[in-house]
Coordinates of C-alpha atoms in Angstrom, one line a residue:
Chain A
M1 CA 117.6 -21.2 60.9
L2 CA 117.4 -23.7 63.7
V3 CA 118.0 -21.6 66.8
W4 CA 115.8 -18.5 67.0
S5 CA 116.9 -16.9 70.2
R6 CA 119.8 -14.5 69.9
P7 CA 121.7 -15.6 73.0
G8 CA 121.4 -19.2 71.9
R9 CA 122.9 -18.4 68.6
I10 CA 125.7 -16.4 70.1
V11 CA 126.6 -19.3 72.4
L12 CA 126.7 -21.6 69.4
W13 CA 128.9 -19.1 67.4
V14 CA 131.3 -18.8 70.3
M15 CA 131.5 -22.6 70.5
F16 CA 132.2 -22.7 66.7
A17 CA 134.9 -20.0 67.0
L18 CA 136.6 -21.9 69.8
I19 CA 136.7 -25.3 68.0
F20 CA 137.7 -23.6 64.7
G21 CA 140.3 -21.4 66.4
V22 CA 141.9 -24.2 68.4
L23 CA 141.9 -26.9 65.7
F24 CA 142.3 -25.0 62.4
L25 CA 143.3 -21.4 62.8
A26 CA 145.9 -21.7 65.7
P27 CA 148.0 -24.3 63.9
L28 CA 148.3 -22.3 60.7
A29 CA 148.9 -19.0 62.6
V30 CA 151.5 -20.6 64.8
I31 CA 153.5 -22.1 61.8
L32 CA 153.5 -18.7 60.2
L33 CA 154.6 -17.0 63.4
S34 CA 157.3 -19.6 64.1
S35 CA 158.7 -19.3 60.6
L36 CA 159.3 -15.6 61.3
A37 CA 160.3 -15.9 65.0
D38 CA 163.7 -14.6 66.0
Q39 CA 163.8 -16.4 69.3
W40 CA 161.0 -18.0 71.2
N41 CA 161.4 -18.4 74.9
G42 CA 158.2 -16.9 76.3
V43 CA 154.6 -17.2 75.2
L44 CA 155.2 -15.1 72.1
P45 CA 158.4 -14.8 70.1
N46 CA 161.0 -12.2 71.2
G47 CA 161.3 -10.7 67.7
L48 CA 160.6 -11.3 64.1
T49 CA 163.0 -12.1 61.4
T50 CA 163.0 -13.3 57.8
E51 CA 166.4 -15.1 58.4
H52 CA 164.9 -18.6 58.5
Y53 CA 163.5 -18.0 55.0
A54 CA 166.9 -16.7 53.8
D55 CA 168.7 -19.7 55.3
V56 CA 166.3 -22.1 53.8
I57 CA 166.6 -20.5 50.3
R58 CA 170.4 -20.3 50.6
G59 CA 170.8 -23.8 51.9
A60 CA 170.1 -27.2 50.4
A61 CA 166.4 -26.6 51.0
W62 CA 166.1 -24.9 47.7
N63 CA 167.0 -28.2 46.1
S64 CA 164.0 -29.9 47.9
V65 CA 161.7 -27.2 46.6
K66 CA 162.9 -28.1 43.1
A67 CA 162.8 -31.8 43.7
S68 CA 159.2 -31.5 45.0
L69 CA 158.0 -29.3 42.2
I70 CA 159.6 -31.6 39.5
T71 CA 158.3 -34.8 41.1
G72 CA 154.9 -33.3 41.6
F73 CA 154.7 -32.1 38.0
L74 CA 155.9 -35.2 36.3
A75 CA 154.0 -37.7 38.5
S76 CA 150.8 -35.6 38.2
A77 CA 151.2 -35.4 34.4
L78 CA 151.7 -39.1 34.1
A79 CA 148.8 -39.8 36.5
L80 CA 146.6 -37.5 34.5
V81 CA 147.3 -39.2 31.2
S82 CA 147.0 -42.7 32.6
G83 CA 143.9 -41.8 34.8
A84 CA 142.1 -40.1 32.0
W85 CA 143.0 -42.9 29.6
A86 CA 141.8 -45.5 32.0
A87 CA 138.5 -43.7 32.7
L88 CA 137.8 -43.1 29.0
S89 CA 138.6 -46.7 27.9
L90 CA 136.7 -48.1 30.8
R91 CA 133.5 -46.8 29.2
L92 CA 134.0 -49.2 26.3
Q93 CA 134.0 -52.3 28.5
G94 CA 131.2 -54.6 29.5
P95 CA 129.5 -54.0 32.8
A96 CA 131.2 -56.8 34.8
L97 CA 134.7 -55.9 33.7
K98 CA 133.9 -52.2 34.2
R99 CA 133.1 -52.8 37.8
L100 CA 136.1 -54.9 38.5
L101 CA 138.6 -52.7 36.8
G102 CA 137.1 -49.6 38.3
L103 CA 137.7 -51.1 41.7
L104 CA 141.2 -52.1 40.9
F105 CA 142.1 -48.6 39.7
F106 CA 140.9 -47.3 43.1
I107 CA 142.8 -49.7 45.3
P108 CA 146.1 -47.8 45.4
S109 CA 144.4 -45.0 47.3
A110 CA 143.5 -47.5 50.1
V111 CA 146.9 -49.0 50.6
P112 CA 149.2 -47.4 53.2
S113 CA 151.8 -45.3 51.4
V114 CA 154.7 -46.9 53.4
S115 CA 153.6 -50.3 52.0
V116 CA 153.6 -48.9 48.5
G117 CA 157.2 -47.7 49.1
L118 CA 158.2 -51.1 50.6
G119 CA 156.7 -52.9 47.6
L120 CA 158.7 -50.7 45.2
L121 CA 161.9 -51.4 47.1
V122 CA 161.2 -55.2 47.1
A123 CA 160.3 -55.3 43.4
F124 CA 162.8 -52.9 41.9
S125 CA 166.0 -53.5 43.9
H126 CA 167.5 -56.0 41.4
P127 CA 167.8 -56.5 37.6
P128 CA 166.1 -56.5 35.1
L129 CA 164.4 -53.4 36.7
L130 CA 167.0 -51.9 39.0
L131 CA 165.4 -48.6 40.1
N132 CA 166.4 -48.5 43.7
G133 CA 168.4 -45.3 44.4
T134 CA 167.2 -43.5 41.3
I135 CA 164.9 -40.5 40.9
A136 CA 162.5 -42.6 38.9
I137 CA 161.5 -44.7 41.9
V138 CA 160.4 -41.5 43.7
M139 CA 158.3 -40.5 40.7
I140 CA 156.8 -44.0 40.4
A141 CA 155.9 -44.0 44.1
H142 CA 154.1 -40.6 43.7
F143 CA 152.4 -41.8 40.5
V144 CA 151.1 -44.9 42.1
L145 CA 149.7 -43.1 45.1
I146 CA 148.0 -40.3 43.2
S147 CA 146.8 -42.3 40.1
A148 CA 143.7 -43.5 42.0
F149 CA 142.7 -39.9 42.7
T150 CA 143.1 -38.7 39.2
F151 CA 141.2 -41.8 37.9
G152 CA 138.4 -41.1 40.4
N153 CA 138.1 -37.4 39.5
V154 CA 138.1 -38.0 35.8
S155 CA 135.6 -40.8 36.1
A156 CA 133.3 -38.6 38.2
G157 CA 133.6 -35.9 35.5
L158 CA 132.8 -38.3 32.7
A159 CA 129.8 -39.6 34.6
R160 CA 128.4 -36.0 34.6
L161 CA 128.9 -35.4 30.9
S162 CA 125.9 -35.9 28.8
P163 CA 126.5 -38.6 26.2
D164 CA 124.4 -36.6 23.7
F165 CA 127.3 -34.5 22.5
D166 CA 129.3 -37.6 21.6
Q167 CA 126.3 -39.2 19.9
V168 CA 125.5 -36.1 17.9
A169 CA 129.1 -35.8 16.8
S170 CA 129.0 -39.5 15.9
S171 CA 125.8 -39.3 13.9
L172 CA 127.4 -36.3 12.0
G173 CA 130.1 -38.7 11.0
A174 CA 132.9 -37.8 13.4
R175 CA 135.4 -40.6 13.8
P176 CA 136.3 -41.8 17.4
A177 CA 139.7 -40.0 17.5
Y178 CA 138.1 -36.8 16.3
R179 CA 135.3 -37.0 18.8
L180 CA 137.7 -37.7 21.6
W181 CA 139.9 -34.7 20.7
H182 CA 137.3 -32.2 19.7
V183 CA 134.3 -33.1 21.8
T184 CA 135.0 -35.3 24.9
L185 CA 138.3 -33.9 26.1
P186 CA 137.3 -30.2 25.8
L187 CA 134.2 -30.9 27.8
L188 CA 136.2 -32.9 30.3
A189 CA 138.9 -30.1 30.6
P190 CA 137.7 -28.6 34.0
Y191 CA 137.8 -32.0 35.6
L192 CA 141.2 -32.7 34.2
V193 CA 142.5 -29.5 35.6
A194 CA 141.0 -30.2 39.0
A195 CA 142.4 -33.7 39.0
F196 CA 145.9 -32.3 38.1
G197 CA 145.6 -29.8 41.0
L198 CA 144.6 -32.4 43.5
S199 CA 147.4 -34.8 42.4
F200 CA 150.0 -32.0 42.6
A201 CA 148.9 -31.1 46.1
L202 CA 148.9 -34.7 47.2
S203 CA 152.4 -35.2 45.7
M204 CA 153.8 -32.1 47.4
G205 CA 152.7 -33.4 50.8
E206 CA 153.6 -37.1 50.3
L207 CA 155.9 -38.4 53.0
G208 CA 155.3 -42.2 53.7
A209 CA 156.4 -43.7 50.4
T210 CA 159.0 -41.1 49.6
V211 CA 160.8 -41.6 52.9
M212 CA 161.1 -45.3 52.0
V213 CA 162.6 -44.9 48.5
Y214 CA 164.3 -41.5 48.1
P215 CA 167.9 -41.4 46.9
P216 CA 170.4 -39.0 48.6
G217 CA 170.3 -36.4 45.9
W218 CA 166.5 -36.1 45.6
V219 CA 165.1 -35.0 49.0
T220 CA 161.5 -33.7 48.6
L221 CA 160.1 -30.9 50.8
P222 CA 158.3 -33.1 53.4
V223 CA 161.4 -35.3 53.9
S224 CA 163.5 -32.2 54.2
I225 CA 161.1 -30.7 56.7
F226 CA 161.2 -33.9 58.7
S227 CA 165.0 -34.1 58.8
L228 CA 165.2 -30.4 59.9
T229 CA 162.7 -30.8 62.7
D230 CA 164.2 -34.1 63.7
R231 CA 167.6 -32.3 64.2
G232 CA 165.8 -29.8 66.4
D233 CA 165.9 -27.0 63.8
I234 CA 162.1 -26.4 64.0
F235 CA 162.2 -22.8 63.0
A236 CA 163.8 -23.7 59.6
G237 CA 161.3 -26.6 59.4
A238 CA 158.4 -24.1 59.9
A239 CA 159.8 -21.8 57.2
L240 CA 160.1 -24.6 54.8
T241 CA 156.5 -25.8 55.7
M242 CA 155.2 -22.3 54.9
I243 CA 157.0 -22.4 51.5
L244 CA 155.3 -25.8 50.9
V245 CA 151.9 -24.5 51.9
A246 CA 152.3 -21.3 49.8
A247 CA 153.5 -23.3 46.7
T248 CA 150.5 -25.7 47.0
L249 CA 147.9 -22.9 47.5
V250 CA 149.3 -20.7 44.7
L251 CA 149.2 -23.7 42.4
L252 CA 145.6 -24.7 43.4
L253 CA 144.3 -21.1 43.1
G254 CA 146.0 -20.7 39.7
L255 CA 144.5 -23.9 38.4
E256 CA 141.1 -22.9 39.8
R257 CA 141.3 -19.6 37.8
I258 CA 142.2 -21.6 34.6
T259 CA 139.2 -23.8 35.2
K260 CA 136.9 -20.9 35.7
R261 CA 138.1 -19.2 32.5
A262 CA 137.8 -22.5 30.5
T263 CA 134.2 -23.0 31.6
G264 CA 133.4 -19.3 31.2
A265 CA 132.0 -19.1 34.7
Chain B
M1 CA 122.5 -41.9 4.5
S2 CA 122.2 -40.6 8.1
E3 CA 120.5 -43.9 9.0
A4 CA 123.5 -45.9 7.6
V5 CA 125.9 -43.9 9.7
A6 CA 123.8 -44.2 12.8
L7 CA 123.7 -48.0 12.3
R8 CA 127.4 -48.3 11.8
A9 CA 128.5 -46.1 14.7
P10 CA 127.9 -48.5 17.6
A11 CA 129.7 -51.3 15.8
V12 CA 132.8 -49.1 15.3
R13 CA 132.6 -48.1 18.9
R14 CA 132.4 -51.6 20.4
E15 CA 135.1 -53.6 18.6
P16 CA 138.5 -51.9 18.6
G17 CA 137.8 -50.0 21.9
K18 CA 138.1 -53.0 24.2
F19 CA 141.9 -53.1 24.1
W20 CA 142.5 -49.4 24.9
I21 CA 142.2 -50.3 28.6
V22 CA 145.4 -52.5 28.3
P23 CA 148.1 -49.7 28.6
P24 CA 146.9 -48.1 31.8
A25 CA 145.9 -51.5 33.3
A26 CA 149.4 -52.9 32.5
L27 CA 151.0 -49.8 34.1
L28 CA 149.0 -50.3 37.2
A29 CA 149.8 -54.0 37.3
L30 CA 153.5 -53.5 36.9
L31 CA 153.9 -50.6 39.3
F32 CA 151.4 -51.5 42.0
F33 CA 150.0 -55.0 41.9
Y34 CA 153.3 -56.7 41.1
P35 CA 155.2 -55.0 44.0
L36 CA 152.2 -55.9 46.2
A37 CA 152.4 -59.5 45.2
L38 CA 156.1 -59.5 46.0
I39 CA 155.4 -58.2 49.5
A40 CA 153.0 -61.1 50.1
R41 CA 155.6 -63.5 48.6
Q42 CA 158.4 -62.2 50.8
A43 CA 156.1 -62.4 53.8
F44 CA 155.0 -66.0 53.4
L45 CA 158.1 -67.7 51.8
D46 CA 161.7 -67.7 52.7
D47 CA 164.6 -67.3 50.3
S48 CA 164.4 -71.0 49.1
G49 CA 160.7 -70.6 48.4
V50 CA 159.5 -72.7 51.4
A51 CA 156.7 -71.4 53.5
N52 CA 158.1 -70.1 56.8
A53 CA 155.3 -70.3 59.3
A54 CA 157.7 -70.1 62.2
E55 CA 158.8 -66.6 61.3
I56 CA 155.3 -65.4 60.6
F57 CA 154.2 -66.8 64.0
R58 CA 157.1 -65.2 65.8
V59 CA 156.4 -61.7 64.3
L60 CA 152.6 -61.9 64.9
H61 CA 153.2 -62.9 68.5
S62 CA 155.9 -60.4 69.2
R63 CA 155.3 -57.6 71.6
F64 CA 156.3 -54.8 69.2
F65 CA 153.8 -56.0 66.6
L66 CA 150.9 -56.4 69.1
N67 CA 151.7 -53.0 70.6
A68 CA 151.7 -51.4 67.2
L69 CA 148.4 -53.1 66.2
I70 CA 146.7 -52.0 69.5
N71 CA 148.0 -48.4 69.0
T72 CA 146.9 -48.3 65.4
V73 CA 143.4 -49.5 66.2
T74 CA 143.0 -47.3 69.3
I75 CA 144.2 -44.2 67.6
S76 CA 142.1 -44.6 64.5
V77 CA 138.9 -45.4 66.4
A78 CA 139.4 -42.5 68.8
A79 CA 140.4 -40.1 66.0
T80 CA 137.4 -41.2 63.9
A81 CA 135.0 -40.7 66.8
G82 CA 136.5 -37.3 67.4
C83 CA 136.2 -36.3 63.7
L84 CA 132.5 -37.4 63.7
I85 CA 131.7 -35.3 66.8
V86 CA 133.6 -32.2 65.8
G87 CA 132.5 -32.5 62.1
L88 CA 128.8 -32.9 63.1
V89 CA 128.9 -29.9 65.5
L90 CA 130.7 -27.7 63.0
A91 CA 128.5 -28.8 60.1
L92 CA 125.3 -28.2 62.1
I93 CA 126.3 -24.7 63.0
L94 CA 127.6 -23.9 59.5
A95 CA 124.4 -25.2 57.9
F96 CA 121.6 -24.3 60.3
V97 CA 122.9 -21.4 62.4
P98 CA 124.9 -19.6 59.7
F99 CA 126.8 -16.4 60.5
P100 CA 128.4 -13.8 58.2
G101 CA 131.4 -15.4 56.5
S102 CA 130.4 -19.0 57.3
G103 CA 130.6 -20.0 53.6
F104 CA 134.2 -18.7 53.5
I105 CA 135.1 -20.6 56.7
A106 CA 133.7 -23.8 55.3
R107 CA 135.9 -23.4 52.2
L108 CA 138.9 -22.6 54.5
I109 CA 138.4 -25.9 56.4
D110 CA 138.1 -27.6 53.0
T111 CA 141.6 -26.5 52.0
F112 CA 143.0 -28.5 54.9
I113 CA 142.5 -31.5 52.8
A114 CA 145.2 -30.3 50.4
L115 CA 147.8 -29.5 53.1
P116 CA 150.3 -32.1 54.3
T117 CA 149.2 -33.9 57.5
F118 CA 152.4 -33.3 59.4
L119 CA 152.0 -29.6 59.3
V120 CA 149.5 -29.8 62.1
T121 CA 151.9 -31.9 64.3
L122 CA 154.6 -29.3 63.7
A123 CA 152.2 -26.6 64.8
F124 CA 151.2 -28.6 67.9
T125 CA 154.8 -28.7 69.1
F126 CA 154.8 -24.9 69.1
L127 CA 151.4 -24.8 70.8
Y128 CA 151.4 -27.7 73.3
G129 CA 155.0 -28.9 73.4
S130 CA 157.0 -28.8 76.6
A131 CA 158.4 -25.4 75.6
G132 CA 155.3 -24.4 73.7
M133 CA 152.9 -21.4 74.1
L134 CA 150.4 -23.1 76.4
N135 CA 153.0 -24.6 78.8
T136 CA 155.1 -21.4 78.9
G137 CA 152.0 -19.3 79.5
L138 CA 150.8 -21.6 82.3
M139 CA 154.2 -21.7 83.9
E140 CA 154.5 -17.9 83.8
A141 CA 151.0 -17.3 85.1
F142 CA 151.2 -19.8 88.0
S143 CA 155.0 -19.9 88.5
L144 CA 155.1 -23.6 88.0
P145 CA 158.5 -25.3 87.9
L146 CA 157.5 -27.9 85.3
P147 CA 155.4 -27.8 82.1
P148 CA 151.9 -28.9 83.2
V149 CA 150.4 -30.0 79.9
D150 CA 152.0 -33.2 78.7
F151 CA 149.7 -34.9 76.3
L152 CA 151.4 -34.1 73.0
Y153 CA 153.9 -37.0 73.0
S154 CA 151.3 -39.5 73.8
T155 CA 148.6 -41.3 71.9
W156 CA 146.3 -38.3 72.6
G157 CA 148.6 -35.9 70.8
V158 CA 148.4 -38.1 67.7
V159 CA 144.6 -38.4 68.1
L160 CA 144.1 -34.6 68.4
A161 CA 146.3 -34.0 65.4
E162 CA 144.4 -36.6 63.3
V163 CA 141.0 -35.1 64.4
T164 CA 142.2 -31.7 63.0
V165 CA 143.5 -33.2 59.7
Y166 CA 140.6 -35.6 59.0
T167 CA 137.5 -33.6 60.2
P168 CA 137.2 -31.9 56.7
F169 CA 136.6 -35.4 55.3
I170 CA 133.4 -35.6 57.5
L171 CA 132.4 -32.0 57.1
R172 CA 132.3 -32.0 53.3
P173 CA 129.8 -34.9 52.8
L174 CA 127.8 -33.6 55.9
L175 CA 127.4 -30.1 54.4
A176 CA 126.3 -31.6 51.1
A177 CA 123.7 -33.8 52.9
F178 CA 122.5 -30.8 55.0
S179 CA 122.0 -28.7 51.9
L180 CA 119.3 -31.2 50.8
V181 CA 117.4 -31.1 54.1
D182 CA 114.0 -29.3 53.6
R183 CA 114.1 -26.0 55.5
G184 CA 110.3 -25.9 55.6
Q185 CA 110.3 -29.1 57.6
I186 CA 112.6 -27.6 60.3
E187 CA 110.5 -24.5 60.5
A188 CA 107.3 -26.4 60.7
A189 CA 108.8 -28.5 63.6
S190 CA 110.0 -25.4 65.2
V191 CA 106.6 -23.6 64.9
L192 CA 105.0 -26.7 66.4
G193 CA 107.2 -26.2 69.5
A194 CA 110.0 -28.7 68.9
R195 CA 113.2 -27.7 70.7
P196 CA 116.4 -27.5 68.5
F197 CA 117.8 -30.6 70.1
R198 CA 114.7 -32.6 69.1
I199 CA 114.8 -31.3 65.6
V200 CA 118.4 -32.3 65.2
R201 CA 117.6 -35.8 66.5
Q202 CA 114.4 -36.4 64.6
V203 CA 114.7 -34.4 61.4
I204 CA 118.4 -33.6 60.7
L205 CA 120.3 -36.7 61.9
P206 CA 118.4 -39.2 59.9
A207 CA 119.3 -37.3 56.7
A208 CA 122.9 -37.1 57.9
I209 CA 123.4 -40.9 58.6
P210 CA 124.7 -41.8 55.1
A211 CA 127.2 -39.0 55.1
L212 CA 128.3 -39.9 58.7
V213 CA 128.8 -43.6 57.8
A214 CA 130.7 -43.0 54.6
G215 CA 132.8 -40.2 56.0
G216 CA 133.5 -42.2 59.2
S217 CA 134.6 -45.3 57.3
L218 CA 136.9 -43.1 55.1
C219 CA 138.3 -41.5 58.3
L220 CA 139.0 -45.0 59.7
L221 CA 140.8 -46.0 56.5
L222 CA 142.9 -42.8 56.4
T223 CA 143.8 -42.8 60.1
V224 CA 144.9 -46.5 60.0
N225 CA 147.3 -45.6 57.2
E226 CA 148.5 -42.3 58.7
F227 CA 152.2 -42.0 58.8
G228 CA 153.4 -38.4 58.8
I229 CA 151.7 -37.3 62.0
V230 CA 153.0 -40.3 64.0
L231 CA 156.5 -39.8 62.6
F232 CA 156.6 -36.1 63.4
I233 CA 155.4 -36.6 67.0
G234 CA 158.3 -39.0 67.3
A235 CA 157.1 -40.4 70.7
K236 CA 158.8 -43.6 71.6
G237 CA 155.7 -45.3 72.9
V238 CA 153.4 -44.4 70.0
I239 CA 154.4 -46.8 67.3
T240 CA 151.7 -47.7 64.7
L241 CA 151.8 -50.3 62.0
P242 CA 153.0 -47.9 59.2
L243 CA 155.7 -46.6 61.5
L244 CA 156.8 -50.1 62.4
I245 CA 157.1 -51.1 58.7
Y246 CA 159.3 -48.0 58.1
G247 CA 161.4 -48.8 61.2
K248 CA 161.9 -52.5 60.3
A249 CA 162.7 -51.9 56.6
I250 CA 164.7 -48.7 56.6
Q251 CA 166.3 -48.5 60.0
E252 CA 166.9 -52.3 60.7
S253 CA 166.9 -53.6 57.1
A254 CA 164.7 -56.4 58.3
Y255 CA 162.7 -56.7 55.0
Q256 CA 160.9 -59.9 55.8
V257 CA 159.6 -58.7 59.1
A258 CA 158.5 -55.5 57.4
C259 CA 156.7 -57.4 54.7
I260 CA 154.8 -59.6 57.2
I261 CA 153.6 -56.5 59.1
A262 CA 152.8 -54.8 55.7
V263 CA 150.6 -57.7 54.8
V264 CA 148.6 -57.2 58.0
N265 CA 148.4 -53.5 57.5
I266 CA 147.3 -53.8 53.9
A267 CA 144.7 -56.4 54.8
L268 CA 143.3 -54.1 57.5
S269 CA 143.2 -51.2 55.0
L270 CA 141.6 -53.2 52.3
G271 CA 138.9 -54.4 54.7
L272 CA 138.2 -50.8 55.7
F273 CA 138.2 -49.7 52.0
G274 CA 135.6 -52.4 51.3
L275 CA 133.5 -51.1 54.2
Y276 CA 133.8 -47.6 52.8
R277 CA 132.9 -48.6 49.3
F278 CA 130.0 -50.7 50.6
A279 CA 128.7 -47.8 52.7
A280 CA 129.2 -45.2 50.0
G281 CA 127.6 -47.4 47.4
R282 CA 124.7 -48.5 49.5
L283 CA 123.9 -45.0 50.8
G284 CA 124.5 -43.2 47.5
V285 CA 127.1 -40.7 48.9

């Protein structure tokens, strides 16, 4: 306790409530409210309706929910395999190579996503690898952007694992593949689930690279929200944003429960 | 017997393992570094493979590029400063003047990291836009003919949105650093008559410096690369480097110009990434 006087504490709490309310609570509340607003001409909406949600689900927006979920799932799964693979095999390298490769695997997270999209357009717009205009290029863009985060999460998890288990298994005669499958990966499971959740959330909200490369039939949620609001249909945009937020949060909470059960916490 | 196994195990581990790194590294090289190299190639060479200094010079001296560069730097420096101040104030209260439910609030702010950045901009249009709640409220209350609040479609609208989105990136390491501060030291200083402000300055801040430096450089990196917020604000005057790359490549199909700007943007980002890694590594965050 830093401030002992009650009035002093109350002043600080009011200040906290103001900052928190204006910066964090008001935006979320207002998106929820606007997604339900019938008409909004005054300070508050004139009435509430679920029509924007119905419109959004009836219309092409449902396809964006599907596109986002499929892209997020596949890109995260691929990033999980490749990130875990990279983190595990990096342990077998010498210190200098380990440092260099560790840094290289992190770099995609530092490059602006628009530039990642531009690079994919420049590289894959002609044979032998003609991917421009396909769904695959969207998946690749998401994979590249989230791979650094899965790699980082899994490496951090690995660093926290005690090498004793592996060494004991090894001294008992377990072969490397057996040790990996029955010792290291189960111990790593909570970090793998967390990495997958973070990747999925990042992929659901990705806009910069997607807007550069998406083909007409594969419009993800953020791109769809942008085109709705750009056309002035901001209520439908708000409804779709709520769907995006809800899908992301449900997924993260679900994964958190799985992790808790897996670790027995 | 057990000795023999123990002796053999390291040898087995060292030899075939080296090449397992090849598949993920090759994937990264093909999907990330190869496209990156092609951006650089397209920026520096023309179609016949000759260096085209004239075009690079023209782009780097053009008004649209310089404006975007100035906007990008102004916005990211201002937003990072805002994040540092807001993050520090919130973290100090959460850690040292806790209230019922403060743990839950800290986690709630944390979940903002998982939400898409443009969400905040969309909300700000409803709050501070020309037909938003604040303007309508003020116009009704004071019977004003025109909306009085008009910062949203300017640089400051972008800065405020970025402060909201990126403050959690400062708050998280700060709270971790504050949890290590010895409470006894604070109480001792307090008993000896030090005012809260002095305790913050002399006891708490020194412990927070690593988290502030690492969080601040991460914020600089993320705000330099921010795209969604600027795109959603859609203000004509507020063009940053990522937005300019998008405009040149997709709307004007001027790929070479886009690549030249992308090289500058990537260089700026990698510089800040280096700063972040250096700070984080040096300070052990």
